[in-house]
Each structure stands twice: as C-alpha cells, then as structure tokens.
Amino acid sequence: ATSTSSSQNASRLPRVRRPSDSCMRVSPEPRDTEDVVMSTEATVTMEAYAPPAPAARAPGGEKRSSSFFGSSPKAGKDAAAVADDEKPSRIERYADKINGAITGAFFSLGHGIAASPRKAALCALALCLVCAGGIGYPGLENESRSEKLWIPADTQAQDDKAYVDNYFGAEARFGEVIIKRADGTSVLTPATLNSMQTLVDKIEAASVVYDGATISWTDQCYYVGSTCFIEHLNNAFSSTTDRDTASEIIAKVNLASIPNVVTSGTIDLDKVAGGITYSSGSVTEASALRISFLTKVHETLVDGRWEDPRGEAYERVLLDIFEAGVDGLELSYIVSRSFSDEFGDAITGDLVLLQAAFVLILGYATLMLSKWDEGCVGTRLSVTLAGIVAVGMAIASSYGFCSYCGLFYSPLMNVLPFLLLGIGVDDMFVIVTQYDLLSQDSTYRDGDLRTRIGRAMGVAGASITVTSMTDMFAFLIGSNTSLPALRNFCFYAAAGVFFVFVYQCTWFAAWLTIDEWRREKNKRDVCCCCVGTKSPCLACCDKRKDGKTRVQHFMGESLGGTLTKPWAKGLVVGVFTAIAIVGFVGCARMKIEADVNDFIPEGSYLKDWLSDSDYYFTKVGDAIALYTNNIQINTAENSKVLRLAVAAFKGDAYVSADATYDWVTAWDADGTRGTVDTAYSYSSLKTWLDGSGAAYANDVKWVDSSNPASGIYSARVRGNHVKTATSDEKVKSMDSLRATLSGVAGNGDGRVFAYSASWLNYEQYKTIEEEALRNISSTMAVMVAIIAFLLVNPKAVLVVCLCLCLIIINIIGYMYFWDLNFDSVTIIMLIIALGLSVDYAAHIGRAYLETRGFPDERLKACLNNMGAAVFNGAFSTFLAVAVLGGSQSYVFITFFRQLFLCITLGLSHGLILLPVLMSLVNPKPYAQHTAAY
C-alpha cells in the first residue's frame, strides 16, 4: 500500500486486497485507519508493498511529483506508478531476477528451518564441531616474532637476516640504563660518577639461581675478547682518584680520543653521555649518562619458537636492581625482555575490557530485541544469547578452518572476535526486526509461524547477504598483501564473516523459531517451564498505539519525517559536503609514521627510557654492520673490495663515523703487522685477533679456527646509524647505505653488504604507503563490484558506493585530526572499518529498493523498516567501543578511535545522507515476487 506521512490521511488511500499469492489488485473500497497504518508501518517485504492505484493523490487533491529537494503537488507519477506504466529496462529485469532468486532461496531456507528447527540447530552445531576441530588438530600455530609478522617475506632485509643469523646468530641480549641527576644539574661530577659506579657494581654482582645452578655476571655476560661488554664513562678512568674533581672529568671528555682503559680501545662520548653542552667547542656539561651492556643468549626451541628462559630470569634480577634505584639519581632502563613484558601486559589487561564489551552487547541486544509489552513472556534473553553463541561458533569455526589451511595465529587475532561480534549482532537485529515487522502486520501476525519466519528470512537474508558477501570478499582481496600478519588476519576475518553469516541464517533462525513457540504458549523466557501472562511489568513498557518500538518510531516518523522536508534535504547535503571537505583536508595531511613508543602503555618504565633516549642521545642511532658475503679476503681483488666498502660505509651520510668498530683499519694500522699487504694473510689475521686485536675476535667467523688456512665464512665491521627521528628518514638511511655500497668498484654483485636488525622495521615502513593504497583501493573495488552485482540498480549502486567512499575518506581524514598516522595497525583497522561501514549503508539502500511509493514516502518507509535494526546494531558496537576507550595499549586505543569514527560517520551517512540521496535520485523499486513465497 502507498505510504502516508500521517494517520489522518490514511483513509484517502486505496485498500489493498490479496485475492491470491500470485496477483494483487487495487480496490477503491474504504479501509479503517488502524489497518492502513499497520500496513504502511510493517511492510519491508516485497509482497506487502502492492502497486498503488495510479490515481493516488496527495492531500491537496493534485497528483504529487518529486522536486529536487522534496515532494511538491505537481502533475506527475510516483515511482511505483512509473514502474507499472513503463517497460522495465534490461538491467531492471536482471535486478528483479537476482532479487527474486535471493529472496526466494532465503524464504525456502527460513520455511524449512522453521519446520524443523531442532534439526537445523544440530546441523549447524555439527558443522561447527567439524570446523573447530582444527584448533585441536593440527592445532593453532602461534606466531609472535615481529620479523615473521610485520616484515614482507620477499624483502632484501629478510634475506640478509637469514645469512647473518646463519653465521653470527643471535649473539647477545642487550640492556641499557640512562642516568640523570634528580636536581637536573650536570652529571659530569665526581658524585654522579661514583653513584654510577655503585650501579655498575650492582650489575656485575647480580646472580640468579636457574635450573639448580647459580648464574653470575661472569657466567652470563657477553665477552668481547676476554672482557665482559659493559660500556660507560667510568671506563675512561684508571681509578677513582682520576675522577675525584670536576676539572679532571671535563678534561677527560674533551680529549680528541677518549681511551678505554678496560678494552684498550676508545670511547665514543656520544654513546656514553647525552644532553651535552658546548662552549667555544669544548664540553662543559652533560645532562645524562648511559650504561650499555650485553649478556649471552641461551635459546632453546619450545613449540616451534626460540625462547631464552635463562636470559629472561637474569634480566628479571637486573630489573629489580634498576627499580630499586640509586639515591640522588633518576634511572630509565630497558632490557631485551622489556618490550614483550610491557606490551603483553597491556594486551592481557585489555582482554578484561573485551569481556566487559561482550556483556554490554548482550545486555543491550536483549533490551532492544525484547517485547517488553508482553512482560517476562516477551523478553528475548535466550534468543539473544543464541545469537551471541552463533558468533562464538563462527569464531571457533574460523580458527579451526584456518588451522586446517596451515595459517598461523598471531596476537593480532585478538581483535577479530570484536569485529565478528559487531557483524553478528547487526545480522541478528536485521532478522528479528524483519520478523517483528511482519508480526505487526494484520495480514501475517495470525498466520503460520513457518511462513512468517520464511518471509522474514526472505528479506533479512537478502539484506545480510549483501553485507556479508561484501565483507568477506573485501577481506579476501585485502589478503593480497606482503605483510604476513595482515594477510593471515584477512583470511581469518573472511572465514569468520562467512561462518557468522551461515550460523545466523541457520542456528539463530532455528532458536528464534523455538523461542516463538515459547511465546505462543505464554511461557516465560529462560524459565520456560513457568507460564506467564503477556502484560507489561511497568506502565512505561506498554505497547504503543501504532505498534512500533520507540526507536522505530523515531527513525520512521521523527527522523524520516524531518528528512522529507526540502529545507532539511538541503541542510543535509550542505553539512555532509562540509564534513567531506574537512575529511579531504585531513587525508591530504596524513603521513606514514611508525613509532615503537606508541605500542608501550602509559605509565610503563619503557616510556621513560624511550623519551630519555630520544631527547638526550640525538647523534648515535641504531646499530648497523657491514658483512662479507661468501668471499675469501686473502686475494688481492677481494681485499681491495672490502677496504673500499669499509671506507664507503664509514663515509656514508647516515653512518656515524665516530661510532664504528673497524677491525680492517685497526689491523692495517697495527704496528706489529709491518707493512699493509695487498691481500690479507689469514695466519697473520688469526694471530692478531688472538692477541692485540682480541676486541674484534667475534667479527670474523672461521671455517676452522684451528686452521686459518681453511678460510672464513664471513667477516663484519660494526657501526651505528646517525640518529633519525621519522620513519621516512630511517628508510632513507637504509636506501642510502645500500646505494653507497652498490657503487663500490667490484661490489656490484653484493659481495659486501650492510644489514641491521632495525632494517626489518625499516622495510615495513617502506611498504606501508604502498600497502595502504593497495589494500584500501582493492577493498573498495571489490565492495563496489559485490554491491553492484547484488543491488544491480545503477542509481542505488552509485549512491551506496558514494556514501561508502565518503565514509572511508572521512575516517582517514579525521584520523589525522585525532593524532593517528598510517602504520601497520591503522591499516588493519581501516579494513575492519570498511567492513562495518558496508552494513550501515547497504541495509538502508536495499530497504529503499524494497519499498514503493512517492520518494519521500519511500524514505520514511526504509528508515521505519530498517533504520532501527541498523541503529541498534551500530549502537551495541558503540557501547563496546566506549569500553575500549579506557585501554592502555596502542592496538586497542587505535581500535577505539577508528571504530568510533567508523560508527559515528558510518551511522550518520547511512541513516541521514543515504536516504536523502536515494530520495533525490529515486531508483525504481524491485518488482514484487509474491509467487516466490
């Protein structure tokens, strides 16, 4: 029946009769107002929207046609009449066939499930058990190594790492302490150096009982030559009396070459002192001192992962020492285990918030789905719980299925339940809302339950098919990425979306049927053995006269009624244009930046160390080394290449020339060696490394150390990058050094190459921009393709896709104004946001195509029929997102901010802008397929 904006005009509408399931006729007989109102409110199904009488007139007696921003009393035909008078185009006929096939299939599915709901539920459960079996066997392969998660597998850094690990391995664990005076004065004083020595003594006295044995510093420290590696300014002084005055300390640090009395080498002042103040070229003060040390690695293979419990146990003792502190000093510190400890604790703490989010969603869904005018009989806690269980089944099935496929599990999957819960609850609201709309219609409310379930599934199933298939294929396309963690996440998400779709259409539909059996027998929810009465517990819960829920009434009458006004449409277009302009500005300013500091929770001791390191130590950056690649340097040609490569390495703009440990130059300059030969002598080199060059002994790997003539596997020269602040500068430092070495004469085939463990992260930074563009564009492309295939109508597809594009552009743009950058985490969250945004737009777009009447009437009807379901699904997700706002981890904070933007922008575009644009372009409605039912 043609919709109307007020009940007082309902009597002017023609009455609709249903003489048969395969045809509809319009009769001018009068109809009572209540029946007309009920019909116009409850009609999302295609049959309920019968073609209106061609001569239907507006309240003014004139035929009503649509102007650009609203309906006006002009001669013309409404959309339904046009559809009757004009021959449908080929595209429209195709759209009708697609729509009829989908709705007919879901009607049959729903009708069959309602006939045997217990069998349907058992079949769904059996499918879940089979798929989830993969969790037990072959089992989830847990992967947490950053180089396996965030670094593209085909990068040069990955290849270089494999080579370096093969010959040099994971040699050492690191630790560092930054020392400042509590009063903020200079640290170049005898008192400060004495206090630092006290801390050094505690480090060297540390011990731990591990596996029944006492492990001391000399057992655990990493040796360079015959000396434990621990670097600090006090190594420049032979005794305490050499530093008992400030003038002695200042004189020492101003030497052109500061001697290291422990190793017989030199000390780089920029490594041991920070915040240095100069006057006339001389050091006068320093704000911080640094102690750096290395300990041994004792890794063992546990469940496919390399672990070092002995090293971690020793570092726990060191952390206790640092936490105790030293009087008069402020300490910031780090050891190898710090990142995993702090980041892991933040994630574990936030899992409690995730559980609270589940409870909130369950409570809100129960509140909104229940029919409170029927008291305890009308509550739907059990059916809501069944919907949540369906999501849990989907999570288990996706994990098991992906395990069968050999896809590893990573910590990133912790956010997947949240995504699937949002999609699953949205599907649940759509199904129940469609069923309740049919139950409000006098034509169906007293009919067969199987038919009502079938008809509800016919409409709801078609709608969630659009969103689920779009989400699933978007994630599958997103899996075409070089980042392993993101690739596997997309596979897990695609499988999860598919199983959510399957279980909501089977398991949940079956439990909805069983719950309706209970309601028909007036039995209470949960306590189904007790019979109750269908009466509200409180007056506020009483049924509205029009049969609508408050949210439904607001959507259809308040919001929909306002949006039909011409001034409101103009205002909506203007406001959303302004929002888009700001979004475009933010997009243009977005930058790629990955800061490890972001992943550390507030209040962590690591925050203090990272801040002090960046602020005080601004010259020497990440460690870097030069390696020979399977060449023997005892030939004239190869030794020349090595010398030239070392000179180029030290001369590169991004390498700190004063922070290199260069055995090549040291050996060439050693007086005991005599003259510098053109080719290296392995016997002479071995003798030197065993003697005065012992500090460099670990930098040459012999084939057989007892027989130098057998040659070497590899040799290295160690150094440091200059300090860089941004991701872009770090990538430039890597590319610059590679280009410098490739330009060395005779090194075109990479016989000498540079590598740093930090370059694994640099490779990630380098691919972020490409990954962001590729994933977002490919995901958007597949969304458009799926929406076009399932909606077909060109105008509707254009409007829905326009809204999706605006949503994602605005999300990215407003991320900039919320201090978020492009990194590996935000890219993943963007794909999740895209998936959720489809739900907000596609449901409303399809609901508009399923309604008939004047454009403004269709606008109100689509909001009336689908607006509440979309709003409730989004708002339940918003409640959970609000809980994550109190998170301490970067992953969940980012998740909160991006999902907040997704929900607010997606909901506003889907419920306000999209209906307005649909009413302006007014695509033809689908043909009615009553014969399919």
JSON list of C-alpha atoms in Angstrom, two decimals, residues 323-477:
[
{"chain": "A", "resi": 323, "resn": "GLU", "atom": "CA", "xyz": [63.64, -0.45, 40.05]},
{"chain": "A", "resi": 324, "resn": "ALA", "atom": "CA", "xyz": [65.28, -0.07, 43.48]},
{"chain": "A", "resi": 325, "resn": "GLY", "atom": "CA", "xyz": [67.20, 2.92, 42.06]},
{"chain": "A", "resi": 326, "resn": "VAL", "atom": "CA", "xyz": [70.18, 4.89, 43.39]},
{"chain": "A", "resi": 327, "resn": "ASP", "atom": "CA", "xyz": [69.91, 7.82, 45.82]},
{"chain": "A", "resi": 328, "resn": "GLY", "atom": "CA", "xyz": [70.08, 11.19, 44.11]},
{"chain": "A", "resi": 329, "resn": "LEU", "atom": "CA", "xyz": [69.70, 9.77, 40.60]},
{"chain": "A", "resi": 330, "resn": "GLU", "atom": "CA", "xyz": [66.81, 9.20, 38.22]},
{"chain": "A", "resi": 331, "resn": "LEU", "atom": "CA", "xyz": [67.05, 6.00, 36.16]},
{"chain": "A", "resi": 332, "resn": "SER", "atom": "CA", "xyz": [65.35, 4.94, 32.96]},
{"chain": "A", "resi": 333, "resn": "TYR", "atom": "CA", "xyz": [66.17, 1.48, 31.65]},
{"chain": "A", "resi": 334, "resn": "ILE", "atom": "CA", "xyz": [65.50, -1.32, 29.23]},
{"chain": "A", "resi": 335, "resn": "VAL", "atom": "CA", "xyz": [66.48, -4.97, 28.74]},
{"chain": "A", "resi": 336, "resn": "SER", "atom": "CA", "xyz": [65.67, -7.43, 25.98]},
{"chain": "A", "resi": 337, "resn": "ARG", "atom": "CA", "xyz": [62.54, -8.79, 27.66]},
{"chain": "A", "resi": 338, "resn": "SER", "atom": "CA", "xyz": [61.03, -5.34, 28.31]},
{"chain": "A", "resi": 339, "resn": "PHE", "atom": "CA", "xyz": [59.04, -4.92, 25.10]},
{"chain": "A", "resi": 340, "resn": "SER", "atom": "CA", "xyz": [57.31, -8.29, 25.29]},
{"chain": "A", "resi": 341, "resn": "ASP", "atom": "CA", "xyz": [56.61, -7.82, 29.02]},
{"chain": "A", "resi": 342, "resn": "GLU", "atom": "CA", "xyz": [55.06, -4.38, 28.78]},
{"chain": "A", "resi": 343, "resn": "PHE", "atom": "CA", "xyz": [53.19, -4.86, 25.52]},
{"chain": "A", "resi": 344, "resn": "GLY", "atom": "CA", "xyz": [51.91, -8.28, 26.59]},
{"chain": "A", "resi": 345, "resn": "ASP", "atom": "CA", "xyz": [50.71, -6.97, 29.98]},
{"chain": "A", "resi": 346, "resn": "ALA", "atom": "CA", "xyz": [48.80, -4.17, 28.24]},
{"chain": "A", "resi": 347, "resn": "ILE", "atom": "CA", "xyz": [47.07, -6.61, 25.89]},
{"chain": "A", "resi": 348, "resn": "THR", "atom": "CA", "xyz": [46.25, -9.03, 28.73]},
{"chain": "A", "resi": 349, "resn": "GLY", "atom": "CA", "xyz": [44.74, -6.23, 30.80]},
{"chain": "A", "resi": 350, "resn": "ASP", "atom": "CA", "xyz": [42.63, -5.08, 27.88]},
{"chain": "A", "resi": 351, "resn": "LEU", "atom": "CA", "xyz": [41.18, -8.57, 27.38]},
{"chain": "A", "resi": 352, "resn": "VAL", "atom": "CA", "xyz": [39.19, -7.87, 30.55]},
{"chain": "A", "resi": 353, "resn": "LEU", "atom": "CA", "xyz": [37.73, -4.83, 28.80]},
{"chain": "A", "resi": 354, "resn": "LEU", "atom": "CA", "xyz": [36.91, -7.03, 25.83]},
{"chain": "A", "resi": 355, "resn": "GLN", "atom": "CA", "xyz": [34.93, -9.37, 28.09]},
{"chain": "A", "resi": 356, "resn": "ALA", "atom": "CA", "xyz": [33.06, -6.39, 29.52]},
{"chain": "A", "resi": 357, "resn": "ALA", "atom": "CA", "xyz": [32.26, -5.32, 25.96]},
{"chain": "A", "resi": 358, "resn": "PHE", "atom": "CA", "xyz": [30.68, -8.72, 25.29]},
{"chain": "A", "resi": 359, "resn": "VAL", "atom": "CA", "xyz": [28.47, -8.37, 28.36]},
{"chain": "A", "resi": 360, "resn": "LEU", "atom": "CA", "xyz": [27.38, -4.87, 27.32]},
{"chain": "A", "resi": 361, "resn": "ILE", "atom": "CA", "xyz": [26.45, -6.00, 23.83]},
{"chain": "A", "resi": 362, "resn": "LEU", "atom": "CA", "xyz": [24.48, -8.94, 25.24]},
{"chain": "A", "resi": 363, "resn": "GLY", "atom": "CA", "xyz": [22.61, -6.65, 27.62]},
{"chain": "A", "resi": 364, "resn": "TYR", "atom": "CA", "xyz": [21.78, -4.01, 25.03]},
{"chain": "A", "resi": 365, "resn": "ALA", "atom": "CA", "xyz": [20.71, -6.55, 22.42]},
{"chain": "A", "resi": 366, "resn": "THR", "atom": "CA", "xyz": [18.39, -8.23, 24.94]},
{"chain": "A", "resi": 367, "resn": "LEU", "atom": "CA", "xyz": [16.94, -4.85, 25.92]},
{"chain": "A", "resi": 368, "resn": "MET", "atom": "CA", "xyz": [16.20, -3.80, 22.34]},
{"chain": "A", "resi": 369, "resn": "LEU", "atom": "CA", "xyz": [15.04, -7.14, 20.92]},
{"chain": "A", "resi": 370, "resn": "SER", "atom": "CA", "xyz": [12.64, -7.99, 23.73]},
{"chain": "A", "resi": 371, "resn": "LYS", "atom": "CA", "xyz": [8.92, -7.18, 23.52]},
{"chain": "A", "resi": 372, "resn": "TRP", "atom": "CA", "xyz": [8.54, -5.60, 26.93]},
{"chain": "A", "resi": 373, "resn": "ASP", "atom": "CA", "xyz": [4.83, -5.01, 26.47]},
{"chain": "A", "resi": 374, "resn": "GLU", "atom": "CA", "xyz": [4.47, -8.80, 26.97]},
{"chain": "A", "resi": 375, "resn": "GLY", "atom": "CA", "xyz": [6.36, -8.85, 30.28]},
{"chain": "A", "resi": 376, "resn": "CYS", "atom": "CA", "xyz": [8.54, -11.87, 31.04]},
{"chain": "A", "resi": 377, "resn": "VAL", "atom": "CA", "xyz": [6.95, -13.74, 28.14]},
{"chain": "A", "resi": 378, "resn": "GLY", "atom": "CA", "xyz": [8.22, -11.14, 25.69]},
{"chain": "A", "resi": 379, "resn": "THR", "atom": "CA", "xyz": [11.85, -10.98, 26.88]},
{"chain": "A", "resi": 380, "resn": "ARG", "atom": "CA", "xyz": [14.38, -12.45, 24.49]},
{"chain": "A", "resi": 381, "resn": "LEU", "atom": "CA", "xyz": [17.44, -13.12, 26.60]},
{"chain": "A", "resi": 382, "resn": "SER", "atom": "CA", "xyz": [17.68, -16.72, 25.45]},
{"chain": "A", "resi": 383, "resn": "VAL", "atom": "CA", "xyz": [17.37, -15.90, 21.74]},
{"chain": "A", "resi": 384, "resn": "THR", "atom": "CA", "xyz": [19.87, -13.05, 22.12]},
{"chain": "A", "resi": 385, "resn": "LEU", "atom": "CA", "xyz": [22.26, -15.43, 23.84]},
{"chain": "A", "resi": 386, "resn": "ALA", "atom": "CA", "xyz": [21.75, -17.84, 20.93]},
{"chain": "A", "resi": 387, "resn": "GLY", "atom": "CA", "xyz": [22.83, -15.07, 18.57]},
{"chain": "A", "resi": 388, "resn": "ILE", "atom": "CA", "xyz": [25.96, -14.41, 20.65]},
{"chain": "A", "resi": 389, "resn": "VAL", "atom": "CA", "xyz": [26.65, -18.15, 20.71]},
{"chain": "A", "resi": 390, "resn": "ALA", "atom": "CA", "xyz": [26.39, -18.13, 16.91]},
{"chain": "A", "resi": 391, "resn": "VAL", "atom": "CA", "xyz": [29.19, -15.56, 16.85]},
{"chain": "A", "resi": 392, "resn": "GLY", "atom": "CA", "xyz": [31.24, -17.74, 19.20]},
{"chain": "A", "resi": 393, "resn": "MET", "atom": "CA", "xyz": [30.65, -20.71, 16.91]},
{"chain": "A", "resi": 394, "resn": "ALA", "atom": "CA", "xyz": [31.82, -18.61, 13.96]},
{"chain": "A", "resi": 395, "resn": "ILE", "atom": "CA", "xyz": [35.00, -17.61, 15.81]},
{"chain": "A", "resi": 396, "resn": "ALA", "atom": "CA", "xyz": [35.80, -21.23, 16.67]},
{"chain": "A", "resi": 397, "resn": "SER", "atom": "CA", "xyz": [34.99, -22.41, 13.15]},
{"chain": "A", "resi": 398, "resn": "SER", "atom": "CA", "xyz": [37.15, -19.75, 11.51]},
{"chain": "A", "resi": 399, "resn": "TYR", "atom": "CA", "xyz": [40.11, -20.52, 13.80]},
{"chain": "A", "resi": 400, "resn": "GLY", "atom": "CA", "xyz": [39.78, -24.25, 13.17]},
{"chain": "A", "resi": 401, "resn": "PHE", "atom": "CA", "xyz": [39.28, -23.89, 9.43]},
{"chain": "A", "resi": 402, "resn": "CYS", "atom": "CA", "xyz": [42.32, -21.62, 9.10]},
{"chain": "A", "resi": 403, "resn": "SER", "atom": "CA", "xyz": [44.32, -24.08, 11.16]},
{"chain": "A", "resi": 404, "resn": "TYR", "atom": "CA", "xyz": [43.41, -26.81, 8.67]},
{"chain": "A", "resi": 405, "resn": "CYS", "atom": "CA", "xyz": [44.68, -24.48, 5.94]},
{"chain": "A", "resi": 406, "resn": "GLY", "atom": "CA", "xyz": [48.04, -24.04, 7.70]},
{"chain": "A", "resi": 407, "resn": "LEU", "atom": "CA", "xyz": [47.60, -20.33, 8.51]},
{"chain": "A", "resi": 408, "resn": "PHE", "atom": "CA", "xyz": [49.42, -19.22, 11.65]},
{"chain": "A", "resi": 409, "resn": "TYR", "atom": "CA", "xyz": [47.70, -17.47, 14.55]},
{"chain": "A", "resi": 410, "resn": "SER", "atom": "CA", "xyz": [49.08, -14.13, 15.79]},
{"chain": "A", "resi": 411, "resn": "PRO", "atom": "CA", "xyz": [48.27, -11.72, 18.66]},
{"chain": "A", "resi": 412, "resn": "LEU", "atom": "CA", "xyz": [46.52, -9.55, 16.07]},
{"chain": "A", "resi": 413, "resn": "MET", "atom": "CA", "xyz": [43.66, -12.07, 16.04]},
{"chain": "A", "resi": 414, "resn": "ASN", "atom": "CA", "xyz": [42.63, -10.78, 19.50]},
{"chain": "A", "resi": 415, "resn": "VAL", "atom": "CA", "xyz": [40.59, -8.05, 17.80]},
{"chain": "A", "resi": 416, "resn": "LEU", "atom": "CA", "xyz": [38.82, -10.49, 15.47]},
{"chain": "A", "resi": 417, "resn": "PRO", "atom": "CA", "xyz": [36.12, -11.56, 18.00]},
{"chain": "A", "resi": 418, "resn": "PHE", "atom": "CA", "xyz": [35.20, -7.90, 18.36]},
{"chain": "A", "resi": 419, "resn": "LEU", "atom": "CA", "xyz": [34.77, -7.48, 14.61]},
{"chain": "A", "resi": 420, "resn": "LEU", "atom": "CA", "xyz": [32.70, -10.66, 14.25]},
{"chain": "A", "resi": 421, "resn": "LEU", "atom": "CA", "xyz": [30.57, -9.72, 17.23]},
{"chain": "A", "resi": 422, "resn": "GLY", "atom": "CA", "xyz": [29.71, -6.39, 15.63]},
{"chain": "A", "resi": 423, "resn": "ILE", "atom": "CA", "xyz": [28.76, -8.05, 12.33]},
{"chain": "A", "resi": 424, "resn": "GLY", "atom": "CA", "xyz": [26.87, -10.89, 14.02]},
{"chain": "A", "resi": 425, "resn": "VAL", "atom": "CA", "xyz": [24.80, -8.62, 16.27]},
{"chain": "A", "resi": 426, "resn": "ASP", "atom": "CA", "xyz": [23.92, -6.47, 13.26]},
{"chain": "A", "resi": 427, "resn": "ASP", "atom": "CA", "xyz": [22.67, -9.54, 11.38]},
{"chain": "A", "resi": 428, "resn": "MET", "atom": "CA", "xyz": [20.70, -10.61, 14.44]},
{"chain": "A", "resi": 429, "resn": "PHE", "atom": "CA", "xyz": [18.94, -7.25, 14.70]},
{"chain": "A", "resi": 430, "resn": "VAL", "atom": "CA", "xyz": [18.06, -7.31, 10.98]},
{"chain": "A", "resi": 431, "resn": "ILE", "atom": "CA", "xyz": [16.49, -10.80, 11.20]},
{"chain": "A", "resi": 432, "resn": "VAL", "atom": "CA", "xyz": [14.48, -10.12, 14.37]},
{"chain": "A", "resi": 433, "resn": "THR", "atom": "CA", "xyz": [13.38, -6.68, 13.17]},
{"chain": "A", "resi": 434, "resn": "GLN", "atom": "CA", "xyz": [12.02, -8.13, 9.93]},
{"chain": "A", "resi": 435, "resn": "TYR", "atom": "CA", "xyz": [10.18, -10.83, 11.84]},
{"chain": "A", "resi": 436, "resn": "ASP", "atom": "CA", "xyz": [8.65, -8.29, 14.23]},
{"chain": "A", "resi": 437, "resn": "LEU", "atom": "CA", "xyz": [7.56, -6.08, 11.33]},
{"chain": "A", "resi": 438, "resn": "LEU", "atom": "CA", "xyz": [5.68, -8.99, 9.82]},
{"chain": "A", "resi": 439, "resn": "SER", "atom": "CA", "xyz": [4.17, -9.82, 13.21]},
{"chain": "A", "resi": 440, "resn": "GLN", "atom": "CA", "xyz": [2.81, -6.26, 13.40]},
{"chain": "A", "resi": 441, "resn": "ASP", "atom": "CA", "xyz": [1.03, -6.65, 10.06]},
{"chain": "A", "resi": 442, "resn": "SER", "atom": "CA", "xyz": [-2.54, -7.86, 10.47]},
{"chain": "A", "resi": 443, "resn": "THR", "atom": "CA", "xyz": [-2.11, -9.85, 7.26]},
{"chain": "A", "resi": 444, "resn": "TYR", "atom": "CA", "xyz": [0.58, -12.11, 8.75]},
{"chain": "A", "resi": 445, "resn": "ARG", "atom": "CA", "xyz": [0.54, -11.88, 12.54]},
{"chain": "A", "resi": 446, "resn": "ASP", "atom": "CA", "xyz": [-2.09, -14.58, 12.95]},
{"chain": "A", "resi": 447, "resn": "GLY", "atom": "CA", "xyz": [-0.72, -16.75, 10.18]},
{"chain": "A", "resi": 448, "resn": "ASP", "atom": "CA", "xyz": [1.54, -19.76, 10.11]},
{"chain": "A", "resi": 449, "resn": "LEU", "atom": "CA", "xyz": [4.83, -19.34, 12.04]},
{"chain": "A", "resi": 450, "resn": "ARG", "atom": "CA", "xyz": [6.81, -21.11, 9.32]},
{"chain": "A", "resi": 451, "resn": "THR", "atom": "CA", "xyz": [5.56, -18.63, 6.74]},
{"chain": "A", "resi": 452, "resn": "ARG", "atom": "CA", "xyz": [6.44, -15.67, 8.95]},
{"chain": "A", "resi": 453, "resn": "ILE", "atom": "CA", "xyz": [9.95, -17.00, 9.56]},
{"chain": "A", "resi": 454, "resn": "GLY", "atom": "CA", "xyz": [10.31, -17.71, 5.85]},
{"chain": "A", "resi": 455, "resn": "ARG", "atom": "CA", "xyz": [9.17, -14.25, 4.80]},
{"chain": "A", "resi": 456, "resn": "ALA", "atom": "CA", "xyz": [11.38, -12.59, 7.43]},
{"chain": "A", "resi": 457, "resn": "MET", "atom": "CA", "xyz": [14.37, -14.59, 6.19]},
{"chain": "A", "resi": 458, "resn": "GLY", "atom": "CA", "xyz": [13.46, -13.75, 2.60]},
{"chain": "A", "resi": 459, "resn": "VAL", "atom": "CA", "xyz": [14.02, -10.05, 3.24]},
{"chain": "A", "resi": 460, "resn": "ALA", "atom": "CA", "xyz": [16.60, -10.18, 6.05]},
{"chain": "A", "resi": 461, "resn": "GLY", "atom": "CA", "xyz": [18.62, -12.93, 4.37]},
{"chain": "A", "resi": 462, "resn": "ALA", "atom": "CA", "xyz": [18.88, -10.95, 1.15]},
{"chain": "A", "resi": 463, "resn": "SER", "atom": "CA", "xyz": [19.99, -7.88, 3.07]},
{"chain": "A", "resi": 464, "resn": "ILE", "atom": "CA", "xyz": [22.67, -9.59, 5.15]},
{"chain": "A", "resi": 465, "resn": "THR", "atom": "CA", "xyz": [23.85, -11.45, 2.06]},
{"chain": "A", "resi": 466, "resn": "VAL", "atom": "CA", "xyz": [24.82, -8.10, 0.54]},
{"chain": "A", "resi": 467, "resn": "THR", "atom": "CA", "xyz": [26.79, -7.04, 3.61]},
{"chain": "A", "resi": 468, "resn": "SER", "atom": "CA", "xyz": [28.32, -10.44, 4.42]},
{"chain": "A", "resi": 469, "resn": "MET", "atom": "CA", "xyz": [29.46, -11.22, 0.90]},
{"chain": "A", "resi": 470, "resn": "THR", "atom": "CA", "xyz": [30.86, -7.72, 0.52]},
{"chain": "A", "resi": 471, "resn": "ASP", "atom": "CA", "xyz": [32.75, -8.02, 3.81]},
{"chain": "A", "resi": 472, "resn": "MET", "atom": "CA", "xyz": [34.02, -11.50, 3.01]},
{"chain": "A", "resi": 473, "resn": "PHE", "atom": "CA", "xyz": [35.32, -10.68, -0.47]},
{"chain": "A", "resi": 474, "resn": "ALA", "atom": "CA", "xyz": [36.78, -7.41, 0.78]},
{"chain": "A", "resi": 475, "resn": "PHE", "atom": "CA", "xyz": [38.87, -9.32, 3.31]},
{"chain": "A", "resi": 476, "resn": "LEU", "atom": "CA", "xyz": [39.87, -11.90, 0.71]},
{"chain": "A", "resi": 477, "resn": "ILE", "atom": "CA", "xyz": [41.09, -9.12, -1.56]}
]
